[in-house]
């Protein structure tokens, strides 16, 4: 029995650490990527994945089914709202006249 | 660790002063309201920090021996937040009316117009 | 560990506040204020104040930001540079006040101390007696609605008064608005995905508001939070599908009536106990056993608070958005002439 709980604990920790790594790299990407769209990509994708992994890790730790259900609901909410808000943001940026940097526009590409 | 025993209060004062600074130096009335809301939140943080007991948990009772943080500041601040948004809305409504009456929300311009009207 | 998070979050708060102070763009500073509220909500969770965090997240990051944005839309986005001399004067005044206050903190009790004066006066009574006197586990709710019920009554009246104030300042319109509201296209008409997702989300949000309303006895929640969440769902609907559609359901007269009704419910519960020979807002007369009476009283009172808060938030939002609508239509007419 203790082997199984140990395994679940290990899995949960792995998920938590991976989730934190995703959130962190999303933050770094938000700061360092060159244009609006790639920054938004970093923030949106890594946030959705990071939050999902962290919630999964927490689900493995939950000791009552009610906690599990609540975490599942939060996960569902995040997976609905986070991509939607990224989409709305990108659309607003396009309407506002922002265009993604492509190919030769990339900073550093021309200098090389 | 002992240096951190008053850390929360120092931050409260710092935030309060930033809010105060915005209120006195910025001429834009919406910005002044933003400064006031920073000021307000710093007071919330002061109250909530005072109620915290280290090692405590949220004041929702459950069986067994536990240390709970003080619920009284929570109650005061909970209502203060909602009242705060209601009064902020009132302030914003006043700003909109001022803008319609004077055509500007900059304090100096409004005062100038007032003086010209009096002459 | 807890202290580390505390230091980090408060540091973030200071950084955000400095950024708000230094940016010239009002749009940016309003969004930063929303961020500031969200960080302080996280801080409140750390300080065990879950109810407060809940309220701050719903109010500060949601509705407050929205109201500021609609006000900005009515007034303009950029601000002029502050005058040089006032900046220096401001800095001097602020530093002197700050140093004096810092001097004052030297006498405050240590952070997290369980023997500081605030901890041994009223709180122990609430924490130890609440279960037998009121009978609900969430002490914040029992203090809010029962021990300090009169105070909360006052706060509810303040919220109603603010709603009336906004109506008095902006609610009238010189030209009576005709019924051509349908001609305004919903602002998010081209956003298909937003429309579908919000259609999926709004019913669960309303359901969640009811859960928060009635679960407030056992977990974080209560009338204030539920009212704000309920209003937020309606506001989301209004933003996606057009304010005029939302106003067809929540008619002006109806929400004004509801705002007053909430306060009326609260006050009547007080009067009922008054007339039954007990103190104002002493709920023990409402049922056969005092504990049962407390349950009833808290439920009714929280319902009153929830109705008033939701209605006033809607009144404020609709009033502001009607102004924005009117402004845009007047602008169109001016362009045509």
Coordinates of C-alpha atoms in Angstrom, one line a residue:
Chain A
X1 CA 0.0 0.0 0.0
X2 CA 2.8 2.4 1.0
X3 CA 4.4 1.7 -2.4
X4 CA 1.3 3.0 -4.2
X5 CA 1.0 6.1 -2.1
X6 CA 4.7 6.7 -2.7
X7 CA 4.2 6.4 -6.4
X8 CA 1.2 8.8 -6.4
X9 CA 3.2 11.3 -4.3
X10 CA 6.1 11.0 -6.8
X11 CA 3.7 11.6 -9.8
X12 CA 2.1 14.5 -8.1
X13 CA 5.5 16.1 -7.4
X14 CA 6.6 15.6 -10.9
X15 CA 3.4 17.2 -12.2
X16 CA 3.8 20.2 -9.8
X17 CA 7.4 20.8 -10.7
X18 CA 6.7 20.5 -14.5
X19 CA 3.8 22.8 -14.1
X20 CA 5.9 25.4 -12.2
X21 CA 8.6 25.1 -14.9
X22 CA 5.9 25.8 -17.6
X23 CA 4.6 28.8 -15.8
X24 CA 8.2 30.1 -15.3
X25 CA 9.2 29.6 -18.9
X26 CA 5.9 31.3 -19.9
X27 CA 7.0 34.3 -17.8
X28 CA 10.5 34.4 -19.3
X29 CA 9.0 34.2 -22.8
X30 CA 6.6 37.0 -22.0
X31 CA 9.6 39.2 -21.2
X32 CA 12.0 38.1 -23.9
X33 CA 10.1 37.3 -27.1
X34 CA 10.3 40.0 -29.8
X35 CA 6.7 40.8 -30.8
X36 CA 3.2 40.9 -29.3
X37 CA 2.0 37.6 -30.8
X38 CA 4.9 35.4 -29.8
X39 CA 4.8 36.9 -26.3
X40 CA 1.1 36.2 -26.1
X41 CA 1.8 32.7 -27.4
X42 CA 4.3 32.1 -24.6
X43 CA 2.0 33.4 -21.9
X44 CA -1.2 31.7 -23.2
X45 CA 0.2 28.3 -24.0
X46 CA 2.5 27.9 -21.1
X47 CA -0.1 29.2 -18.7
X48 CA -2.8 26.8 -19.8
X49 CA -0.3 23.9 -19.7
X50 CA 1.3 25.0 -16.4
X51 CA -2.0 25.6 -14.6
X52 CA -3.3 22.2 -15.9
X53 CA -0.2 20.4 -14.7
X54 CA -0.3 22.1 -11.3
X55 CA -4.0 21.3 -10.8
X56 CA -3.3 17.7 -11.9
X57 CA -0.6 17.5 -9.2
X58 CA -2.9 18.9 -6.6
X59 CA -5.7 16.4 -7.7
X60 CA -3.4 13.5 -6.9
X61 CA -2.8 15.0 -3.4
X62 CA -6.5 15.5 -2.7
X63 CA -7.9 13.3 0.1
X64 CA -11.6 13.8 -0.5
X65 CA -13.7 13.4 -3.6
X66 CA -15.2 16.9 -3.1
X67 CA -11.8 18.5 -3.4
X68 CA -11.2 16.5 -6.6
X69 CA -14.5 17.7 -8.2
X70 CA -13.7 21.3 -7.3
X71 CA -10.2 21.1 -8.8
X72 CA -11.7 19.5 -12.0
X73 CA -14.2 22.4 -12.2
X74 CA -11.4 24.9 -11.9
X75 CA -9.4 23.0 -14.6
X76 CA -12.4 23.1 -16.9
X77 CA -12.9 26.8 -16.3
X78 CA -9.2 27.6 -17.0
X79 CA -9.2 25.4 -20.2
X80 CA -12.2 27.3 -21.4
X81 CA -11.3 30.9 -20.5
X82 CA -7.5 30.9 -21.1
X83 CA -7.5 30.0 -24.8
X84 CA -10.6 32.2 -25.3
X85 CA -8.9 35.3 -23.8
X86 CA -5.8 34.6 -25.9
X87 CA -7.9 34.4 -29.0
X88 CA -9.8 37.7 -28.2
X89 CA -6.5 39.4 -27.4
X90 CA -4.9 38.3 -30.7
X91 CA -8.0 39.4 -32.6
X92 CA -8.1 42.8 -30.9
X93 CA -4.4 43.2 -31.7
X94 CA -5.0 42.4 -35.4
X95 CA -7.9 44.9 -35.5
X96 CA -5.7 47.4 -33.8
X97 CA -3.1 47.1 -36.6
X98 CA -0.4 44.9 -35.0
X99 CA 1.1 42.4 -37.4
X100 CA 3.3 39.4 -36.4
X101 CA 7.0 39.6 -37.2
X102 CA 7.9 37.2 -40.0
X103 CA 11.1 35.9 -41.4
X104 CA 13.4 38.7 -42.2
X105 CA 11.8 41.2 -39.8
X106 CA 13.0 39.2 -36.9
X107 CA 15.6 41.2 -34.9
X108 CA 19.0 39.5 -35.1
X109 CA 18.2 37.7 -38.3
X110 CA 19.4 40.4 -40.6
X111 CA 22.6 41.1 -38.6
X112 CA 23.9 37.6 -38.8
Chain B
X1 CA 14.1 37.0 10.8
X2 CA 13.7 39.7 13.3
X3 CA 14.1 42.3 10.6
X4 CA 11.0 41.0 9.0
X5 CA 8.8 41.4 12.1
X6 CA 7.6 44.8 10.9
X7 CA 8.1 44.2 7.2
X8 CA 4.4 44.1 6.4
X9 CA 3.8 47.5 8.2
X10 CA 6.7 49.1 6.3
X11 CA 5.3 48.0 3.0
X12 CA 1.8 49.3 4.0
X13 CA 3.4 52.7 4.7
X14 CA 5.3 52.6 1.4
X15 CA 2.1 51.8 -0.5
X16 CA 0.1 54.4 1.3
X17 CA 2.7 57.0 0.5
X18 CA 2.8 56.0 -3.2
X19 CA -1.0 56.4 -3.3
X20 CA -0.7 59.7 -1.4
X21 CA 1.9 60.9 -3.9
X22 CA -0.3 60.1 -6.9
X23 CA -3.2 62.0 -5.3
X24 CA -1.2 65.2 -4.7
X25 CA 1.0 65.3 -7.8
X26 CA -1.1 64.0 -10.7
X27 CA -3.5 66.5 -12.2
X28 CA -5.7 63.9 -13.9
X29 CA -8.8 63.2 -11.8
X30 CA -9.1 59.5 -12.8
X31 CA -5.4 59.0 -11.8
X32 CA -6.2 60.6 -8.5
X33 CA -8.9 58.0 -7.9
X34 CA -6.5 55.3 -8.8
X35 CA -4.1 56.7 -6.2
X36 CA -6.9 56.7 -3.7
X37 CA -7.6 53.1 -4.4
X38 CA -4.0 52.2 -3.8
X39 CA -4.1 54.1 -0.5
X40 CA -7.3 52.2 0.4
X41 CA -5.8 48.8 -0.4
X42 CA -2.8 49.6 1.8
X43 CA -5.2 50.1 4.7
X44 CA -6.8 46.8 3.9
X45 CA -3.4 45.2 4.0
X46 CA -2.6 46.8 7.4
X47 CA -5.8 45.4 8.9
X48 CA -5.4 41.9 7.5
X49 CA -1.7 41.7 8.5
X50 CA -2.6 42.6 12.1
X51 CA -5.1 39.8 12.2
X52 CA -2.7 37.1 11.1
X53 CA -1.3 34.6 13.6
X54 CA 1.7 32.7 12.5
X55 CA 0.9 29.1 12.0
X56 CA -2.8 29.9 12.0
X57 CA -5.4 28.9 9.4
X58 CA -8.6 30.5 8.0
X59 CA -11.3 31.1 10.6
X60 CA -13.6 28.4 9.4
X61 CA -14.1 26.1 12.3
X62 CA -13.5 22.4 11.9
X63 CA -13.2 19.6 14.5
X64 CA -9.9 19.4 16.4
X65 CA -7.5 21.8 18.0
X66 CA -6.4 24.5 15.6
X67 CA -5.1 28.1 15.7
X68 CA -7.3 30.4 13.7
X69 CA -6.4 33.9 12.5
X70 CA -8.5 36.8 13.8
X71 CA -11.9 36.9 12.0
X72 CA -12.8 40.5 13.0
X73 CA -10.5 42.4 10.6
X74 CA -11.7 40.1 7.8
X75 CA -15.3 41.2 8.4
X76 CA -14.4 44.9 8.6
X77 CA -12.3 44.7 5.4
X78 CA -14.8 42.5 3.5
X79 CA -17.5 45.1 3.8
X80 CA -15.0 48.0 3.2
X81 CA -14.0 46.5 -0.2
X82 CA -17.6 46.5 -1.5
X83 CA -18.3 49.9 0.0
X84 CA -15.0 51.1 -1.6
X85 CA -16.1 50.1 -5.1
X86 CA -19.5 51.8 -4.6
X87 CA -17.8 55.1 -3.5
X88 CA -15.2 54.8 -6.3
X89 CA -18.1 54.5 -8.8
X90 CA -19.6 57.7 -7.3
X91 CA -16.3 59.4 -7.7
X92 CA -16.0 58.3 -11.3
X93 CA -19.6 59.6 -12.0
X94 CA -18.5 62.9 -10.6
X95 CA -15.5 62.9 -12.9
X96 CA -17.7 62.2 -15.9
X97 CA -20.0 65.1 -14.9
X98 CA -17.0 67.4 -14.5
X99 CA -15.7 66.5 -17.9
X100 CA -19.1 67.3 -19.4
X101 CA -19.3 70.6 -17.6
X102 CA -15.7 71.8 -18.2
X103 CA -14.5 69.7 -21.1
X104 CA -11.5 68.5 -19.2
X105 CA -10.6 66.2 -16.3
X106 CA -7.3 68.0 -15.5
X107 CA -7.5 69.7 -12.2
X108 CA -5.5 72.9 -13.3
X109 CA -7.7 73.4 -16.4
X110 CA -10.8 73.2 -14.3
X111 CA -9.6 75.6 -11.7
X112 CA -8.5 78.1 -14.4
X113 CA -11.9 77.9 -16.0
X114 CA -13.5 78.5 -12.6
X115 CA -11.4 81.6 -12.1
X116 CA -12.3 83.0 -15.5
X117 CA -16.0 82.3 -14.9
X118 CA -15.8 84.3 -11.6
X119 CA -14.3 87.3 -13.2
Chain C
X1 CA 8.4 29.6 3.7
X2 CA 5.2 31.5 4.3
X3 CA 7.3 34.6 5.1
X4 CA 9.1 34.2 1.8
X5 CA 5.9 34.3 -0.2
X6 CA 4.8 37.3 1.9
X7 CA 7.9 39.2 1.1
X8 CA 7.6 38.4 -2.6
X9 CA 4.0 39.3 -2.9
X10 CA 4.3 42.6 -1.1
X11 CA 7.4 43.4 -3.2
X12 CA 5.3 42.8 -6.3
X13 CA 2.6 45.1 -4.9
X14 CA 5.1 47.9 -4.4
X15 CA 6.5 47.4 -8.0
X16 CA 3.0 47.6 -9.4
X17 CA 2.2 50.7 -7.4
X18 CA 5.3 52.4 -8.6
X19 CA 4.5 51.5 -12.2
X20 CA 1.0 52.9 -11.8
X21 CA 2.5 56.1 -10.5
X22 CA 5.0 56.5 -13.3
X23 CA 3.0 55.7 -16.4
X24 CA 1.3 58.4 -18.4
X25 CA -1.1 56.2 -20.2
X26 CA -4.4 55.9 -18.2
X27 CA -5.3 52.7 -19.9
X28 CA -2.1 51.0 -18.7
X29 CA -2.5 52.4 -15.2
X30 CA -6.1 51.1 -15.0
X31 CA -5.0 47.6 -16.1
X32 CA -2.1 47.8 -13.6
X33 CA -4.6 48.6 -10.9
X34 CA -6.5 45.5 -11.8
X35 CA -3.3 43.5 -11.5
X36 CA -2.6 45.2 -8.1
X37 CA -6.0 44.1 -6.8
X38 CA -5.3 40.5 -8.0
X39 CA -2.0 40.4 -6.2
X40 CA -3.5 41.8 -3.1
X41 CA -6.1 39.1 -3.3
X42 CA -3.4 36.5 -3.4
X43 CA -1.8 38.2 -0.4
X44 CA -5.1 38.0 1.5
X45 CA -5.2 34.2 0.9
X46 CA -1.8 34.0 2.4
X47 CA -3.0 35.9 5.5
X48 CA -5.8 33.4 6.0
X49 CA -8.5 36.0 5.0
X50 CA -10.2 33.8 2.3
X51 CA -13.5 35.7 2.4
X52 CA -11.6 39.0 1.8
X53 CA -9.6 37.6 -1.0
X54 CA -12.7 36.3 -2.7
X55 CA -14.3 39.8 -2.5
X56 CA -11.2 41.6 -3.6
X57 CA -10.7 39.3 -6.6
X58 CA -14.3 39.7 -7.7
X59 CA -14.6 43.5 -7.0
X60 CA -11.1 44.9 -7.6
X61 CA -9.9 42.9 -10.5
X62 CA -13.3 42.6 -12.2
X63 CA -15.9 45.3 -11.7
X64 CA -13.7 48.1 -10.6
X65 CA -11.4 47.8 -13.6
X66 CA -14.4 47.8 -15.9
X67 CA -15.9 50.9 -14.4
X68 CA -12.6 52.8 -14.6
X69 CA -12.3 51.8 -18.3
X70 CA -15.8 53.0 -19.1
X71 CA -15.1 56.3 -17.3
X72 CA -11.8 56.6 -19.3
X73 CA -13.8 56.0 -22.5
X74 CA -15.9 59.0 -21.5
X75 CA -13.0 61.3 -20.6
X76 CA -9.8 60.5 -22.6
X77 CA -6.8 58.3 -22.3
X78 CA -3.7 60.5 -21.8
X79 CA -2.7 62.8 -19.0
X80 CA -0.4 65.8 -19.0
X81 CA 2.9 65.9 -17.2
X82 CA 2.6 67.0 -13.6
X83 CA 4.2 70.4 -12.9
X84 CA 7.8 70.4 -11.7
X85 CA 7.3 72.3 -8.4
X86 CA 4.4 70.2 -7.4
X87 CA 6.3 67.1 -7.9
X88 CA 9.1 68.2 -5.6
X89 CA 6.6 69.5 -3.0
X90 CA 4.7 66.2 -3.2
X91 CA 7.9 64.2 -2.7
X92 CA 8.8 66.3 0.4
X93 CA 5.3 66.0 2.0
X94 CA 5.2 62.3 1.3
X95 CA 8.6 61.5 2.7
X96 CA 8.0 63.5 5.9
X97 CA 4.7 61.7 6.4
X98 CA 6.2 58.4 5.6
X99 CA 9.1 58.8 8.0
X100 CA 6.7 59.8 10.8
X101 CA 4.5 56.8 10.1
X102 CA 7.6 54.5 10.0
X103 CA 8.6 55.8 13.4
X104 CA 5.1 54.9 14.6
X105 CA 5.5 51.2 13.4
X106 CA 8.4 50.7 15.9
X107 CA 5.7 50.5 18.6
X108 CA 3.5 48.0 16.8
X109 CA 3.3 44.4 17.9
X110 CA 5.3 41.9 15.9
X111 CA 3.7 40.4 12.8
X112 CA 2.0 37.1 13.5
X113 CA 2.2 37.5 17.3
X114 CA -0.6 35.6 18.9
X115 CA -0.5 37.8 22.1
X116 CA -0.8 41.2 20.5
X117 CA -3.7 43.4 21.8
X118 CA -5.9 42.7 18.8
X119 CA -5.8 39.0 19.4
X120 CA -7.0 38.8 23.0
X121 CA -10.0 41.1 23.2
X122 CA -13.0 40.0 21.0
X123 CA -11.6 37.4 18.7
X124 CA -11.3 34.6 21.3
X125 CA -15.0 35.0 22.1
X126 CA -16.0 34.8 18.5
X127 CA -13.8 31.8 17.8
X128 CA -14.8 29.8 20.9
X129 CA -18.5 30.8 21.4
X130 CA -19.6 31.1 17.8
X131 CA -20.3 27.4 17.3
X132 CA -22.7 27.2 20.3
X133 CA -24.3 30.7 20.0
X134 CA -24.7 30.9 16.2
X135 CA -24.0 27.3 15.1
X136 CA -22.2 27.9 11.8
X137 CA -18.6 27.0 11.1
X138 CA -17.5 30.1 9.1
X139 CA -16.8 32.6 11.9
X140 CA -16.5 35.5 9.4
X141 CA -20.1 35.0 8.3
X142 CA -21.4 34.7 11.9
X143 CA -19.6 37.9 12.9
X144 CA -20.6 39.7 9.7
X145 CA -24.3 38.8 9.8
X146 CA -25.1 38.3 13.4
X147 CA -22.6 39.7 16.0
X148 CA -22.0 42.8 13.9
X149 CA -25.2 42.7 12.0
X150 CA -26.1 46.3 12.6
X151 CA -22.7 47.4 11.2
X152 CA -23.3 45.4 8.0
X153 CA -26.8 46.9 7.7
X154 CA -25.1 50.3 7.6
X155 CA -22.7 49.1 4.9
X156 CA -25.6 47.9 2.8
X157 CA -27.3 51.2 3.1
X158 CA -24.0 52.9 2.1
X159 CA -23.9 50.8 -1.1
X160 CA -27.5 51.7 -1.9
X161 CA -26.7 55.4 -1.3
X162 CA -23.8 55.2 -3.7
X163 CA -26.0 53.6 -6.3
X164 CA -28.6 56.5 -5.8
X165 CA -25.7 59.0 -6.0
X166 CA -24.5 57.6 -9.4
X167 CA -28.1 57.7 -10.7
X168 CA -28.5 61.2 -9.5
X169 CA -25.3 62.3 -11.2
X170 CA -25.6 60.4 -14.5
X171 CA -28.9 58.6 -14.6
X172 CA -31.0 61.4 -16.1
X173 CA -30.6 62.3 -19.8
X174 CA -31.5 65.7 -21.2
X175 CA -32.8 64.2 -24.4
X176 CA -35.2 61.4 -23.4
X177 CA -33.6 58.3 -24.9
X178 CA -36.0 56.9 -27.5
X179 CA -36.5 53.2 -28.2
X180 CA -34.1 53.1 -31.1
X181 CA -31.6 51.2 -28.9
X182 CA -32.0 48.1 -31.1
X183 CA -30.2 50.0 -33.9
X184 CA -27.0 49.8 -32.0
X185 CA -25.1 46.6 -33.0
X186 CA -23.8 44.4 -30.2
X187 CA -20.2 45.5 -29.7
X188 CA -18.8 41.9 -29.9
X189 CA -20.8 40.9 -32.9
X190 CA -17.8 39.7 -34.9
X191 CA -16.4 37.7 -32.0
X192 CA -17.9 34.2 -32.6
X193 CA -15.7 32.3 -30.2
X194 CA -16.2 34.8 -27.4
X195 CA -19.9 34.6 -27.9
X196 CA -20.0 30.8 -27.8
X197 CA -17.7 30.4 -24.8
X198 CA -19.5 33.1 -22.8
X199 CA -22.8 31.4 -23.6
X200 CA -21.3 28.2 -22.1
X201 CA -19.9 30.1 -19.1
X202 CA -22.7 32.4 -18.0
X203 CA -25.1 29.8 -16.6
X204 CA -22.4 28.2 -14.4
X205 CA -21.3 31.6 -13.2
X206 CA -24.9 32.4 -12.1
X207 CA -25.1 29.0 -10.5
X208 CA -21.8 29.6 -8.7
X209 CA -23.1 32.9 -7.4
X210 CA -26.1 31.1 -5.8
X211 CA -23.7 28.5 -4.4
X212 CA -21.5 31.3 -2.9
X213 CA -24.7 33.0 -1.5
X214 CA -26.0 29.9 0.3
X215 CA -22.8 28.2 1.1
X216 CA -21.4 31.2 3.0
X217 CA -22.3 29.6 6.4
X218 CA -19.9 26.7 5.8
X219 CA -17.1 28.1 3.5
X220 CA -15.9 31.4 2.2
X221 CA -18.7 33.3 0.7
X222 CA -21.8 35.3 1.5
X223 CA -24.0 38.0 0.2
X224 CA -21.3 40.5 -0.8
X225 CA -19.3 38.1 -2.9
X226 CA -22.4 36.5 -4.4
X227 CA -23.9 39.8 -5.4
X228 CA -20.8 40.9 -7.1
X229 CA -20.4 37.6 -9.0
X230 CA -24.0 37.6 -10.1
X231 CA -23.7 41.2 -11.4
X232 CA -20.4 40.2 -13.1
X233 CA -22.2 37.4 -15.0
X234 CA -24.9 39.9 -16.2
X235 CA -22.2 42.4 -17.1
X236 CA -20.3 39.8 -19.1
X237 CA -23.6 39.1 -21.0
X238 CA -24.2 42.8 -21.6
X239 CA -20.7 43.3 -22.9
X240 CA -20.8 40.3 -25.4
X241 CA -24.4 40.5 -26.6
X242 CA -25.1 44.3 -26.2
X243 CA -26.2 46.3 -23.2
X244 CA -29.7 46.9 -24.6
X245 CA -30.4 43.1 -24.7
X246 CA -29.4 42.8 -21.0
X247 CA -31.5 45.8 -20.2
X248 CA -34.6 44.2 -21.7
X249 CA -34.4 41.6 -18.9
X250 CA -33.0 43.7 -16.1
X251 CA -35.2 46.8 -16.7
X252 CA -34.2 50.0 -15.0
X253 CA -37.3 50.1 -12.8
X254 CA -36.8 46.5 -11.8
X255 CA -33.2 46.8 -10.6
X256 CA -33.9 50.0 -8.8
X257 CA -36.7 48.3 -7.0
X258 CA -34.4 45.3 -6.2
X259 CA -31.7 47.5 -4.8
X260 CA -34.2 49.0 -2.3
X261 CA -35.8 45.6 -1.7
X262 CA -32.5 44.1 -0.4
X263 CA -32.2 46.8 2.2
X264 CA -35.9 46.4 3.0
X265 CA -35.5 42.7 3.7
X266 CA -32.5 43.4 6.0
X267 CA -34.3 46.1 7.9
X268 CA -37.5 44.0 8.2
X269 CA -35.7 41.2 9.8
X270 CA -34.3 43.6 12.3
X271 CA -37.8 45.1 12.9
X272 CA -39.3 41.7 13.3
X273 CA -37.0 40.8 16.1
X274 CA -37.5 44.3 17.5
X275 CA -41.3 43.8 17.6
X276 CA -41.0 40.3 19.1
X277 CA -39.5 41.9 22.2
X278 CA -35.8 41.3 21.5
X279 CA -33.0 43.6 20.4
X280 CA -32.8 44.9 16.8
X281 CA -31.4 42.1 14.6
X282 CA -31.4 39.5 17.4
X283 CA -32.4 36.5 15.3
X284 CA -33.1 34.1 18.1
X285 CA -36.9 34.9 17.9
X286 CA -37.2 33.9 14.3
X287 CA -37.6 30.2 15.1
X288 CA -38.3 27.9 18.0
X289 CA -34.7 27.4 19.1
X290 CA -32.2 30.3 19.2
X291 CA -29.7 28.5 16.9
X292 CA -32.4 27.8 14.3
X293 CA -33.4 31.4 14.5
X294 CA -29.8 32.5 13.9
X295 CA -29.7 30.3 10.8
X296 CA -32.9 31.8 9.4
X297 CA -31.8 35.3 10.3
X298 CA -28.4 35.0 8.7
X299 CA -29.8 33.5 5.5
X300 CA -32.4 36.3 5.1
X301 CA -29.9 39.0 5.9
X302 CA -27.3 37.7 3.5
X303 CA -30.0 37.4 0.9
X304 CA -30.9 41.1 1.4
X305 CA -27.2 42.0 1.1
X306 CA -26.8 39.9 -2.1
X307 CA -29.8 41.4 -3.8
X308 CA -28.8 45.0 -3.0
X309 CA -25.1 44.5 -4.0
X310 CA -26.0 42.8 -7.3
X311 CA -28.6 45.4 -8.2
X312 CA -26.4 48.4 -7.3
X313 CA -23.5 47.0 -9.3
X314 CA -25.9 46.6 -12.3
X315 CA -27.3 50.1 -11.8
X316 CA -23.8 51.6 -11.8
X317 CA -22.7 49.6 -14.9
X318 CA -25.8 50.3 -16.9
X319 CA -25.7 54.0 -16.1
X320 CA -22.1 54.3 -17.2
X321 CA -22.6 52.3 -20.4
X322 CA -25.7 54.3 -21.3
X323 CA -23.5 57.4 -21.1
X324 CA -20.9 55.8 -23.4
X325 CA -23.7 54.8 -25.9
X326 CA -25.1 58.3 -25.9
X327 CA -21.7 59.8 -26.4
X328 CA -21.0 57.6 -29.3
X329 CA -24.3 58.3 -30.9
X330 CA -23.9 62.1 -30.5
X331 CA -20.4 61.8 -32.0
X332 CA -21.9 60.0 -35.0
X333 CA -24.5 62.7 -35.4
X334 CA -21.8 65.4 -35.2
X335 CA -19.8 63.7 -37.9
X336 CA -22.8 63.5 -40.2
X337 CA -23.5 67.2 -39.9

